[in-house]
Amino acid sequence: MYILALETSCDDTAAAIVEQTVDGVFVRSSVVSSQIALHATYGGVVPNLAAREHAKNIVPVIEAALREAKLIRTDIDLITVTQGPGLIPALLVGTTAAKTLSFLWQKPLLGIHHIEGHIYANFINQIPQSNIEHQESIFPLLALVVSGGHTQLMLMRDHFQYDILGETQDDAVGECFDKVARLLGLPYPGGPLVAKRADDWRSLISDPAKNTLESSQIKNRESSILFPRPMLESGNLHFSFSGLKTSVLYFLKKHEADLKNEDFVSEVCHEFQEAAVDVLVGKTQRALEEYTPHTFIIAGGVSANVRLRNRLRNLLDERFPDTTFLTPEFQYSLDNAAMIGAAAAFRFAALSPDAKQALTASWRTLDPDANLPITPL
Ligand code: KG4
Ligand code: ZN
């Protein structure tokens, strides 16, 4: 079965063709048109500008996805789209396009929660349907959801059963990366740049040949900067990142002149990232101890962070060798439509024949929801 998936919840216009077979879910094409250059001028996403770009790009992106998959519209069995959460003007473009195609092509239409998409990105090209090696169940499954809008630890006892164990009490971790980038004068979107600068610093201090710097802390290979690890010892699985951002802000106010020094900026990126990763890894460890899941996955844009992936990999290898650790392929970590198609493939397969039939009329009722809750079947 072939699924056409659309995603326009933020600043990427994305379409994908996903194929579901007995062996699993595979991506036939995944097209993402990014609006980074447009929003960089404003230092963040401007919802109405995002919507205008989506409206311009959505049809060419759908055409490209079909062309790359070498399919035509009659090959498509299901249309799916991100229904929320996200920016309403942006979501409206995707949902309107999906509803129009569903009506014109007479295909069933399924709305998907954006975070469910990020979670199911882990199953693309990876596992046959609901089973992993040796037909052993992948559940219970622990998910660390880390994106621009979400920071959560979730326990899934089965497909589409989401038990939120802990979540951020204020900023999301991706948002915190972006805000710190802004404080440092790095362009939008800052998260990947902070990560890159942190890596630069790591290679600088670990390679004496490159280390021609005078600063005593570099010579000692230890930074004198120490940012807090908020709520690390809170005794629960909740997070908080606004205090970390504020302490970076106060620190930089005291060291304004140093911002001209590129190595200083890289060092701050590194120490900030260590603080954020320490909290994410510490909370994950606590959840793994408490719930001993069969599978652990990471989901959302911050799952592209290599330092976070490596630290989690070490934690699993050393402390939880019986838990399978899945990560999305890098191209499916950030916003894309293939992940929406993957979630739709699993959801559609689990529906009753009547519920499947009802989807042929959902173009009448499917509306975007900026605060869509994640729900069971
Ligand atoms: O999932 P996503 O693409 O969009 C949302 O659903 O929010 O996540 C975007 C977030 C942004 O905050 C971005 O800065 C962050 O993910 N991000 C990263 C990295 N790549 C993207 N943060 C840290 N390290 C990265 N390598
Ligand atoms: Zn996302």
Tab-separated table of N, CA and C in Angstrom, residues 4-160:
chain	number	residue	atom	x	y	z
A	4	LEU	N	0.491	8.793	0.618
A	4	LEU	CA	1.005	10.147	0.377
A	4	LEU	C	0.882	10.917	1.685
A	5	ALA	N	2.013	11.424	2.192
A	5	ALA	CA	2.017	12.124	3.486
A	5	ALA	C	2.445	13.574	3.306
A	6	LEU	N	1.769	14.466	4.028
A	6	LEU	CA	2.108	15.895	3.985
A	6	LEU	C	2.404	16.402	5.391
A	7	GLU	N	3.349	17.338	5.504
A	7	GLU	CA	3.694	17.924	6.813
A	7	GLU	C	4.008	19.408	6.584
A	8	THR	N	3.226	20.272	7.260
A	8	THR	CA	3.468	21.728	7.151
A	8	THR	C	3.252	22.409	8.511
A	9	SER	N	3.654	21.743	9.604
A	9	SER	CA	3.288	22.294	10.917
A	9	SER	C	4.116	23.501	11.318
A	10	CYS	N	5.313	23.645	10.725
A	10	CYS	CA	6.174	24.764	11.128
A	10	CYS	C	6.774	25.441	9.900
A	11	ASP	N	8.061	25.274	9.669
A	11	ASP	CA	8.679	26.024	8.567
A	11	ASP	C	9.268	25.122	7.479
A	12	ASP	N	8.840	23.870	7.422
A	12	ASP	CA	9.244	22.992	6.327
A	12	ASP	C	8.000	22.534	5.584
A	13	THR	N	8.022	22.674	4.252
A	13	THR	CA	6.930	22.124	3.450
A	13	THR	C	7.399	20.752	2.999
A	14	ALA	N	6.710	19.697	3.436
A	14	ALA	CA	7.220	18.354	3.163
A	14	ALA	C	6.136	17.427	2.635
A	15	ALA	N	6.536	16.585	1.668
A	15	ALA	CA	5.658	15.525	1.153
A	15	ALA	C	6.494	14.274	0.988
A	16	ALA	N	5.859	13.132	1.187
A	16	ALA	CA	6.595	11.866	1.058
A	16	ALA	C	5.655	10.789	0.563
A	17	ILE	N	6.249	9.782	-0.078
A	17	ILE	CA	5.498	8.571	-0.392
A	17	ILE	C	6.111	7.448	0.437
A	18	VAL	N	5.257	6.825	1.234
A	18	VAL	CA	5.700	5.732	2.097
A	18	VAL	C	5.001	4.461	1.629
A	19	GLU	N	5.764	3.379	1.569
A	19	GLU	CA	5.159	2.102	1.165
A	19	GLU	C	5.114	1.170	2.372
A	20	GLN	N	3.954	0.612	2.604
A	20	GLN	CA	3.837	-0.362	3.686
A	20	GLN	C	3.740	-1.756	3.073
A	21	THR	N	4.632	-2.648	3.499
A	21	THR	CA	4.593	-4.034	3.029
A	21	THR	C	4.573	-4.945	4.259
A	22	VAL	N	4.532	-6.240	4.028
A	22	VAL	CA	4.559	-7.151	5.180
A	22	VAL	C	5.885	-7.058	5.934
A	23	ASP	N	6.925	-6.534	5.257
A	23	ASP	CA	8.233	-6.435	5.897
A	23	ASP	C	8.429	-5.149	6.682
A	24	GLY	N	7.495	-4.201	6.564
A	24	GLY	CA	7.659	-2.957	7.316
A	24	GLY	C	7.266	-1.740	6.506
A	25	VAL	N	7.804	-0.600	6.924
A	25	VAL	CA	7.457	0.679	6.302
A	25	VAL	C	8.697	1.252	5.627
A	26	PHE	N	8.581	1.560	4.346
A	26	PHE	CA	9.738	2.019	3.573
A	26	PHE	C	9.416	3.336	2.877
A	27	VAL	N	10.441	4.166	2.730
A	27	VAL	CA	10.220	5.480	2.122
A	27	VAL	C	10.567	5.405	0.641
A	28	ARG	N	9.601	5.742	-0.208
A	28	ARG	CA	9.843	5.760	-1.658
A	28	ARG	C	10.331	7.131	-2.110
A	29	SER	N	9.888	8.185	-1.414
A	29	SER	CA	10.414	9.528	-1.679
A	29	SER	C	10.133	10.385	-0.458
A	30	SER	N	10.998	11.358	-0.227
A	30	SER	CA	10.780	12.287	0.893
A	30	SER	C	11.348	13.635	0.468
A	31	VAL	N	10.457	14.600	0.262
A	31	VAL	CA	10.862	15.913	-0.245
A	31	VAL	C	10.594	16.949	0.839
A	32	VAL	N	11.600	17.754	1.145
A	32	VAL	CA	11.432	18.803	2.167
A	32	VAL	C	11.907	20.116	1.573
A	33	SER	N	11.001	21.102	1.551
A	33	SER	CA	11.392	22.440	1.101
A	33	SER	C	11.514	23.321	2.340
A	34	SER	N	12.741	23.725	2.631
A	34	SER	CA	13.003	24.467	3.877
A	34	SER	C	12.827	25.968	3.678
A	35	GLN	N	12.366	26.633	4.734
A	35	GLN	CA	12.186	28.094	4.673
A	35	GLN	C	13.206	28.809	5.549
A	36	ILE	N	14.294	28.122	5.867
A	36	ILE	CA	15.263	28.692	6.828
A	36	ILE	C	15.699	30.096	6.430
A	37	ALA	N	16.052	30.267	5.152
A	37	ALA	CA	16.593	31.564	4.717
A	37	ALA	C	15.588	32.676	4.975
A	38	LEU	N	14.321	32.396	4.702
A	38	LEU	CA	13.269	33.400	4.877
A	38	LEU	C	13.151	33.833	6.341
A	39	HIS	N	13.066	32.843	7.241
A	39	HIS	CA	12.813	33.171	8.656
A	39	HIS	C	14.071	33.655	9.376
A	40	ALA	N	15.242	33.315	8.832
A	40	ALA	CA	16.500	33.739	9.471
A	40	ALA	C	16.546	35.259	9.599
A	41	THR	N	15.995	35.956	8.615
A	41	THR	CA	15.974	37.427	8.652
A	41	THR	C	15.280	37.931	9.913
A	42	TYR	N	14.274	37.176	10.374
A	42	TYR	CA	13.482	37.617	11.526
A	42	TYR	C	13.938	36.944	12.827
A	43	GLY	N	14.869	36.034	12.748
A	43	GLY	CA	15.382	35.359	13.939
A	43	GLY	C	14.436	34.295	14.480
A	44	GLY	N	13.408	33.946	13.737
A	44	GLY	CA	12.464	32.909	14.183
A	44	GLY	C	11.357	32.766	13.147
A	45	VAL	N	10.481	31.790	13.368
A	45	VAL	CA	9.443	31.515	12.367
A	45	VAL	C	8.297	32.530	12.485
A	46	VAL	N	7.966	33.177	11.374
A	46	VAL	CA	6.826	34.104	11.329
A	46	VAL	C	5.650	33.321	10.719
A	47	PRO	N	4.609	33.025	11.519
A	47	PRO	CA	3.561	32.100	11.062
A	47	PRO	C	2.931	32.455	9.707
A	48	ASN	N	2.585	33.728	9.505
A	48	ASN	CA	1.920	34.063	8.243
A	48	ASN	C	2.844	33.950	7.040
A	49	LEU	N	4.116	34.275	7.258
A	49	LEU	CA	5.078	34.108	6.158
A	49	LEU	C	5.276	32.624	5.859
A	50	ALA	N	5.296	31.824	6.930
A	50	ALA	CA	5.448	30.369	6.750
A	50	ALA	C	4.285	29.845	5.919
A	51	ALA	N	3.059	30.299	6.252
A	51	ALA	CA	1.873	29.826	5.527
A	51	ALA	C	1.958	30.205	4.055
A	52	ARG	N	2.419	31.432	3.793
A	52	ARG	CA	2.502	31.877	2.395
A	52	ARG	C	3.488	31.003	1.613
A	53	GLU	N	4.608	30.682	2.237
A	53	GLU	CA	5.592	29.822	1.581
A	53	GLU	C	5.042	28.416	1.362
A	54	HIS	N	4.347	27.894	2.397
A	54	HIS	CA	3.745	26.562	2.252
A	54	HIS	C	2.791	26.555	1.060
A	55	ALA	N	1.956	27.620	0.968
A	55	ALA	CA	0.963	27.686	-0.112
A	55	ALA	C	1.655	27.686	-1.476
A	56	LYS	N	2.815	28.363	-1.538
A	56	LYS	CA	3.563	28.433	-2.796
A	56	LYS	C	4.166	27.064	-3.139
A	57	ASN	N	4.635	26.375	-2.094
A	57	ASN	CA	5.465	25.181	-2.327
A	57	ASN	C	4.727	23.851	-2.289
A	58	ILE	N	3.537	23.825	-1.702
A	58	ILE	CA	2.944	22.514	-1.393
A	58	ILE	C	2.701	21.672	-2.660
A	59	VAL	N	2.164	22.306	-3.713
A	59	VAL	CA	1.866	21.503	-4.920
A	59	VAL	C	3.159	21.018	-5.595
A	60	PRO	N	4.145	21.910	-5.823
A	60	PRO	CA	5.409	21.390	-6.398
A	60	PRO	C	6.055	20.282	-5.544
A	61	VAL	N	5.940	20.400	-4.219
A	61	VAL	CA	6.557	19.384	-3.352
A	61	VAL	C	5.819	18.044	-3.490
A	62	ILE	N	4.496	18.094	-3.584
A	62	ILE	CA	3.716	16.855	-3.784
A	62	ILE	C	4.064	16.235	-5.142
A	63	GLU	N	4.127	17.105	-6.158
A	63	GLU	CA	4.482	16.604	-7.510
A	63	GLU	C	5.858	15.940	-7.496
A	64	ALA	N	6.806	16.570	-6.801
A	64	ALA	CA	8.168	16.016	-6.741
A	64	ALA	C	8.172	14.672	-6.017
A	65	ALA	N	7.380	14.558	-4.943
A	65	ALA	CA	7.344	13.302	-4.184
A	65	ALA	C	6.793	12.173	-5.067
A	66	LEU	N	5.739	12.466	-5.822
A	66	LEU	CA	5.164	11.439	-6.717
A	66	LEU	C	6.164	11.070	-7.816
A	67	ARG	N	6.808	12.106	-8.383
A	67	ARG	CA	7.752	11.874	-9.484
A	67	ARG	C	8.921	11.014	-9.006
A	68	GLU	N	9.481	11.375	-7.849
A	68	GLU	CA	10.634	10.619	-7.335
A	68	GLU	C	10.280	9.174	-7.010
A	69	ALA	N	9.037	8.967	-6.586
A	69	ALA	CA	8.606	7.602	-6.251
A	69	ALA	C	8.176	6.842	-7.511
A	70	LYS	N	8.152	7.545	-8.646
A	70	LYS	CA	7.695	6.991	-9.930
A	70	LYS	C	6.269	6.435	-9.818
A	71	LEU	N	5.423	7.225	-9.171
A	71	LEU	CA	4.027	6.822	-8.996
A	71	LEU	C	3.112	7.912	-9.536
A	72	ILE	N	1.867	7.522	-9.802
A	72	ILE	CA	0.860	8.522	-10.159
A	72	ILE	C	-0.276	8.443	-9.137
A	73	ARG	N	-1.206	9.391	-9.226
A	73	ARG	CA	-2.188	9.522	-8.136
A	73	ARG	C	-3.038	8.273	-7.944
A	74	THR	N	-3.267	7.538	-9.031
A	74	THR	CA	-4.108	6.348	-8.875
A	74	THR	C	-3.400	5.237	-8.083
A	75	ASP	N	-2.080	5.349	-7.928
A	75	ASP	CA	-1.351	4.348	-7.130
A	75	ASP	C	-1.527	4.573	-5.633
A	76	ILE	N	-1.957	5.774	-5.250
A	76	ILE	CA	-2.014	6.132	-3.823
A	76	ILE	C	-3.248	5.494	-3.164
A	77	ASP	N	-3.018	4.863	-1.995
A	77	ASP	CA	-4.119	4.203	-1.279
A	77	ASP	C	-4.636	5.014	-0.102
A	78	LEU	N	-3.778	5.894	0.426
A	78	LEU	CA	-4.158	6.654	1.623
A	78	LEU	C	-3.434	7.994	1.594
A	79	ILE	N	-4.147	9.036	2.010
A	79	ILE	CA	-3.513	10.364	2.165
A	79	ILE	C	-3.459	10.662	3.655
A	80	THR	N	-2.325	11.205	4.106
A	80	THR	CA	-2.209	11.543	5.522
A	80	THR	C	-1.541	12.896	5.667
A	81	VAL	N	-1.836	13.562	6.771
A	81	VAL	CA	-1.318	14.919	6.962
A	81	VAL	C	-1.148	15.192	8.452
A	82	THR	N	-0.183	16.058	8.783
A	82	THR	CA	-0.045	16.506	10.179
A	82	THR	C	-1.239	17.387	10.526
A	83	GLN	N	-1.967	16.968	11.567
A	83	GLN	CA	-3.166	17.714	11.973
A	83	GLN	C	-2.831	18.712	13.092
A	84	GLY	N	-1.754	18.484	13.812
A	84	GLY	CA	-1.315	19.352	14.908
A	84	GLY	C	-0.344	18.574	15.774
A	85	PRO	N	0.229	19.155	16.806
A	85	PRO	CA	0.219	20.583	17.086
A	85	PRO	C	1.138	21.325	16.124
A	86	GLY	N	1.031	22.648	16.136
A	86	GLY	CA	1.845	23.459	15.236
A	86	GLY	C	1.224	24.828	15.079
A	87	LEU	N	1.718	25.568	14.110
A	87	LEU	CA	1.203	26.914	13.839
A	87	LEU	C	-0.037	26.788	12.951
A	88	ILE	N	-1.147	27.351	13.414
A	88	ILE	CA	-2.399	27.163	12.659
A	88	ILE	C	-2.309	27.623	11.192
A	89	PRO	N	-1.775	28.814	10.898
A	89	PRO	CA	-1.723	29.201	9.476
A	89	PRO	C	-0.926	28.198	8.650
A	90	ALA	N	0.121	27.637	9.253
A	90	ALA	CA	0.959	26.664	8.544
A	90	ALA	C	0.236	25.326	8.388
A	91	LEU	N	-0.383	24.859	9.469
A	91	LEU	CA	-1.106	23.579	9.421
A	91	LEU	C	-2.246	23.627	8.406
A	92	LEU	N	-2.891	24.804	8.309
A	92	LEU	CA	-4.048	24.937	7.408
A	92	LEU	C	-3.692	24.629	5.956
A	93	VAL	N	-2.476	24.991	5.563
A	93	VAL	CA	-2.089	24.757	4.161
A	93	VAL	C	-2.016	23.254	3.892
A	94	GLY	N	-1.358	22.527	4.785
A	94	GLY	CA	-1.221	21.082	4.594
A	94	GLY	C	-2.558	20.363	4.665
A	95	THR	N	-3.353	20.721	5.678
A	95	THR	CA	-4.636	20.010	5.829
A	95	THR	C	-5.581	20.343	4.673
A	96	THR	N	-5.551	21.590	4.208
A	96	THR	CA	-6.432	21.947	3.078
A	96	THR	C	-6.003	21.199	1.816
A	97	ALA	N	-4.696	21.130	1.590
A	97	ALA	CA	-4.203	20.389	0.413
A	97	ALA	C	-4.617	18.920	0.518
A	98	ALA	N	-4.453	18.344	1.698
A	98	ALA	CA	-4.768	16.914	1.883
A	98	ALA	C	-6.266	16.667	1.706
A	99	LYS	N	-7.083	17.558	2.255
A	99	LYS	CA	-8.537	17.386	2.134
A	99	LYS	C	-8.974	17.500	0.670
A	100	THR	N	-8.379	18.452	-0.029
A	100	THR	CA	-8.739	18.652	-1.441
A	100	THR	C	-8.388	17.410	-2.265
A	101	LEU	N	-7.171	16.885	-2.041
A	101	LEU	CA	-6.758	15.699	-2.800
A	101	LEU	C	-7.621	14.487	-2.422
A	102	SER	N	-7.946	14.358	-1.143
A	102	SER	CA	-8.778	13.237	-0.695
A	102	SER	C	-10.144	13.281	-1.391
A	103	PHE	N	-10.712	14.462	-1.480
A	103	PHE	CA	-12.015	14.620	-2.138
A	103	PHE	C	-11.909	14.344	-3.641
A	104	LEU	N	-10.905	14.949	-4.270
A	104	LEU	CA	-10.802	14.820	-5.732
A	104	LEU	C	-10.405	13.411	-6.157
A	105	TRP	N	-9.488	12.796	-5.404
A	105	TRP	CA	-8.988	11.466	-5.785
A	105	TRP	C	-9.814	10.346	-5.163
A	106	GLN	N	-10.728	10.720	-4.286
A	106	GLN	CA	-11.566	9.740	-3.572
A	106	GLN	C	-10.717	8.699	-2.828
A	107	LYS	N	-9.813	9.242	-2.020
A	107	LYS	CA	-8.933	8.387	-1.201
A	107	LYS	C	-9.189	8.665	0.276
A	108	PRO	N	-9.018	7.675	1.148
A	108	PRO	CA	-9.175	7.918	2.583
A	108	PRO	C	-8.135	8.920	3.086
A	109	LEU	N	-8.501	9.644	4.126
A	109	LEU	CA	-7.638	10.690	4.679
A	109	LEU	C	-7.503	10.504	6.189
A	110	LEU	N	-6.249	10.523	6.667
A	110	LEU	CA	-5.992	10.298	8.097
A	110	LEU	C	-5.115	11.431	8.645
A	111	GLY	N	-5.576	12.082	9.722
A	111	GLY	CA	-4.780	13.125	10.387
A	111	GLY	C	-3.852	12.484	11.405
A	112	ILE	N	-2.633	13.015	11.510
A	112	ILE	CA	-1.631	12.427	12.426
A	112	ILE	C	-1.070	13.512	13.345
A	113	HIS	N	-0.819	13.135	14.593
A	113	HIS	CA	-0.177	14.015	15.578
A	113	HIS	C	1.311	14.114	15.222
A	114	HIS	N	1.825	15.359	15.208
A	114	HIS	CA	3.207	15.582	14.792
A	114	HIS	C	4.217	14.747	15.611
A	115	ILE	N	3.996	14.662	16.909
A	115	ILE	CA	4.949	13.918	17.761
A	115	ILE	C	4.828	12.409	17.516
A	116	GLU	N	3.625	11.945	17.214
A	116	GLU	CA	3.481	10.525	16.851
A	116	GLU	C	4.334	10.251	15.605
A	117	GLY	N	4.346	11.207	14.696
A	117	GLY	CA	5.204	11.081	13.509
A	117	GLY	C	6.666	10.951	13.915
A	118	HIS	N	7.139	11.841	14.791
A	118	HIS	CA	8.546	11.767	15.229
A	118	HIS	C	8.844	10.403	15.863
A	119	ILE	N	7.911	9.890	16.652
A	119	ILE	CA	8.122	8.591	17.305
A	119	ILE	C	8.215	7.474	16.255
A	120	TYR	N	7.286	7.469	15.310
A	120	TYR	CA	7.260	6.392	14.314
A	120	TYR	C	8.370	6.518	13.263
A	121	ALA	N	9.060	7.677	13.248
A	121	ALA	CA	10.234	7.806	12.366
A	121	ALA	C	11.271	6.744	12.715
A	122	ASN	N	11.256	6.296	13.969
A	122	ASN	CA	12.196	5.256	14.407
A	122	ASN	C	11.945	3.911	13.729
A	123	PHE	N	10.756	3.717	13.191
A	123	PHE	CA	10.404	2.409	12.627
A	123	PHE	C	10.572	2.363	11.111
A	124	ILE	N	10.929	3.514	10.510
A	124	ILE	CA	11.127	3.545	9.055
A	124	ILE	C	12.318	2.657	8.691
A	125	ASN	N	12.127	1.821	7.719
A	125	ASN	CA	13.188	0.921	7.215
A	125	ASN	C	13.788	0.064	8.323
A	126	GLN	N	13.133	-0.076	9.453
A	126	GLN	CA	13.810	-0.736	10.567
A	126	GLN	C	13.195	-2.032	11.036
A	127	ILE	N	11.903	-2.041	11.325
A	127	ILE	CA	11.354	-3.257	11.928
A	127	ILE	C	10.105	-3.712	11.191
A	128	PRO	N	9.915	-5.009	11.093
A	128	PRO	CA	8.706	-5.503	10.469
A	128	PRO	C	7.489	-5.207	11.353
A	129	GLN	N	6.585	-4.422	10.865
A	129	GLN	CA	5.319	-4.109	11.551
A	129	GLN	C	5.506	-3.830	13.029
A	130	SER	N	4.984	-4.677	13.877
A	130	SER	CA	5.060	-4.360	15.305
A	130	SER	C	6.115	-5.200	16.022
A	131	ASN	N	6.825	-6.012	15.284
A	131	ASN	CA	7.771	-6.907	15.956
A	131	ASN	C	9.210	-6.604	15.602
A	132	ILE	N	10.065	-6.877	16.544
A	132	ILE	CA	11.480	-6.682	16.315
A	132	ILE	C	12.109	-8.072	16.378
A	133	GLU	N	13.448	-8.120	16.222
A	133	GLU	CA	14.146	-9.406	16.168
A	133	GLU	C	13.478	-10.525	16.972
A	134	HIS	N	13.483	-11.688	16.380
A	134	HIS	CA	12.962	-12.904	17.017
A	134	HIS	C	11.505	-12.766	17.438
A	135	GLN	N	10.766	-11.912	16.758
A	135	GLN	CA	9.339	-11.748	17.036
A	135	GLN	C	9.066	-11.279	18.463
A	136	GLU	N	10.098	-10.792	19.123
A	136	GLU	CA	9.881	-10.319	20.492
A	136	GLU	C	9.210	-8.954	20.421
A	137	SER	N	8.294	-8.701	21.320
A	137	SER	CA	7.591	-7.424	21.279
A	137	SER	C	8.556	-6.276	21.539
A	138	ILE	N	8.310	-5.144	20.884
A	138	ILE	CA	9.139	-3.960	21.143
A	138	ILE	C	8.642	-3.222	22.391
A	139	PHE	N	7.478	-3.639	22.896
A	139	PHE	CA	6.894	-2.944	24.048
A	139	PHE	C	7.187	-3.697	25.348
A	140	PRO	N	7.238	-3.013	26.512
A	140	PRO	CA	7.088	-1.570	26.663
A	140	PRO	C	8.247	-0.799	26.027
A	141	LEU	N	7.905	0.361	25.522
A	141	LEU	CA	8.871	1.200	24.810
A	141	LEU	C	8.938	2.563	25.506
A	142	LEU	N	10.162	2.995	25.792
A	142	LEU	CA	10.357	4.322	26.383
A	142	LEU	C	10.800	5.272	25.278
A	143	ALA	N	10.151	6.437	25.196
A	143	ALA	CA	10.519	7.432	24.176
A	143	ALA	C	10.963	8.722	24.854
A	144	LEU	N	12.127	9.210	24.439
A	144	LEU	CA	12.560	10.547	24.860
A	144	LEU	C	12.235	11.479	23.695
A	145	VAL	N	11.248	12.334	23.900
A	145	VAL	CA	10.782	13.244	22.835
A	145	VAL	C	11.426	14.606	23.054
A	146	VAL	N	12.260	15.030	22.112
A	146	VAL	CA	13.009	16.284	22.259
A	146	VAL	C	12.929	17.093	20.965
A	147	SER	N	12.089	18.128	20.980
A	147	SER	CA	11.945	18.927	19.753
A	147	SER	C	11.910	20.403	20.116
A	148	GLY	N	11.493	21.223	19.152
A	148	GLY	CA	11.409	22.664	19.401
A	148	GLY	C	10.250	23.019	20.314
A	149	GLY	N	9.242	22.143	20.385
A	149	GLY	CA	8.062	22.439	21.195
A	149	GLY	C	7.816	21.446	22.322
A	150	HIS	N	8.519	20.320	22.322
A	150	HIS	CA	8.246	19.260	23.301
A	150	HIS	C	9.526	18.748	23.958
A	151	THR	N	9.412	18.420	25.249
A	151	THR	CA	10.452	17.642	25.940
A	151	THR	C	9.695	16.720	26.881
A	152	GLN	N	9.655	15.443	26.536
A	152	GLN	CA	8.839	14.501	27.307
A	152	GLN	C	9.520	13.142	27.375
A	153	LEU	N	9.247	12.436	28.451
A	153	LEU	CA	9.544	11.005	28.501
A	153	LEU	C	8.204	10.294	28.465
A	154	MET	N	8.043	9.388	27.501
A	154	MET	CA	6.760	8.694	27.338
A	154	MET	C	6.973	7.203	27.421
A	155	LEU	N	6.014	6.514	28.033
A	155	LEU	CA	6.053	5.059	28.035
A	155	LEU	C	4.924	4.554	27.152
A	156	MET	N	5.270	3.691	26.190
A	156	MET	CA	4.248	3.075	25.328
A	156	MET	C	4.179	1.592	25.672
A	157	ARG	N	3.014	1.155	26.146
A	157	ARG	CA	2.850	-0.280	26.446
A	157	ARG	C	2.367	-1.018	25.212
A	158	ASP	N	1.906	-0.263	24.226
A	158	ASP	CA	1.485	-0.820	22.939
A	158	ASP	C	1.470	0.334	21.937
A	159	HIS	N	1.199	0.000	20.671
A	159	HIS	CA	1.085	1.071	19.685
A	159	HIS	C	0.019	2.064	20.126
A	160	PHE	N	0.314	3.345	19.973
A	160	PHE	CA	-0.641	4.454	20.198
A	160	PHE	C	-1.082	4.599	21.656
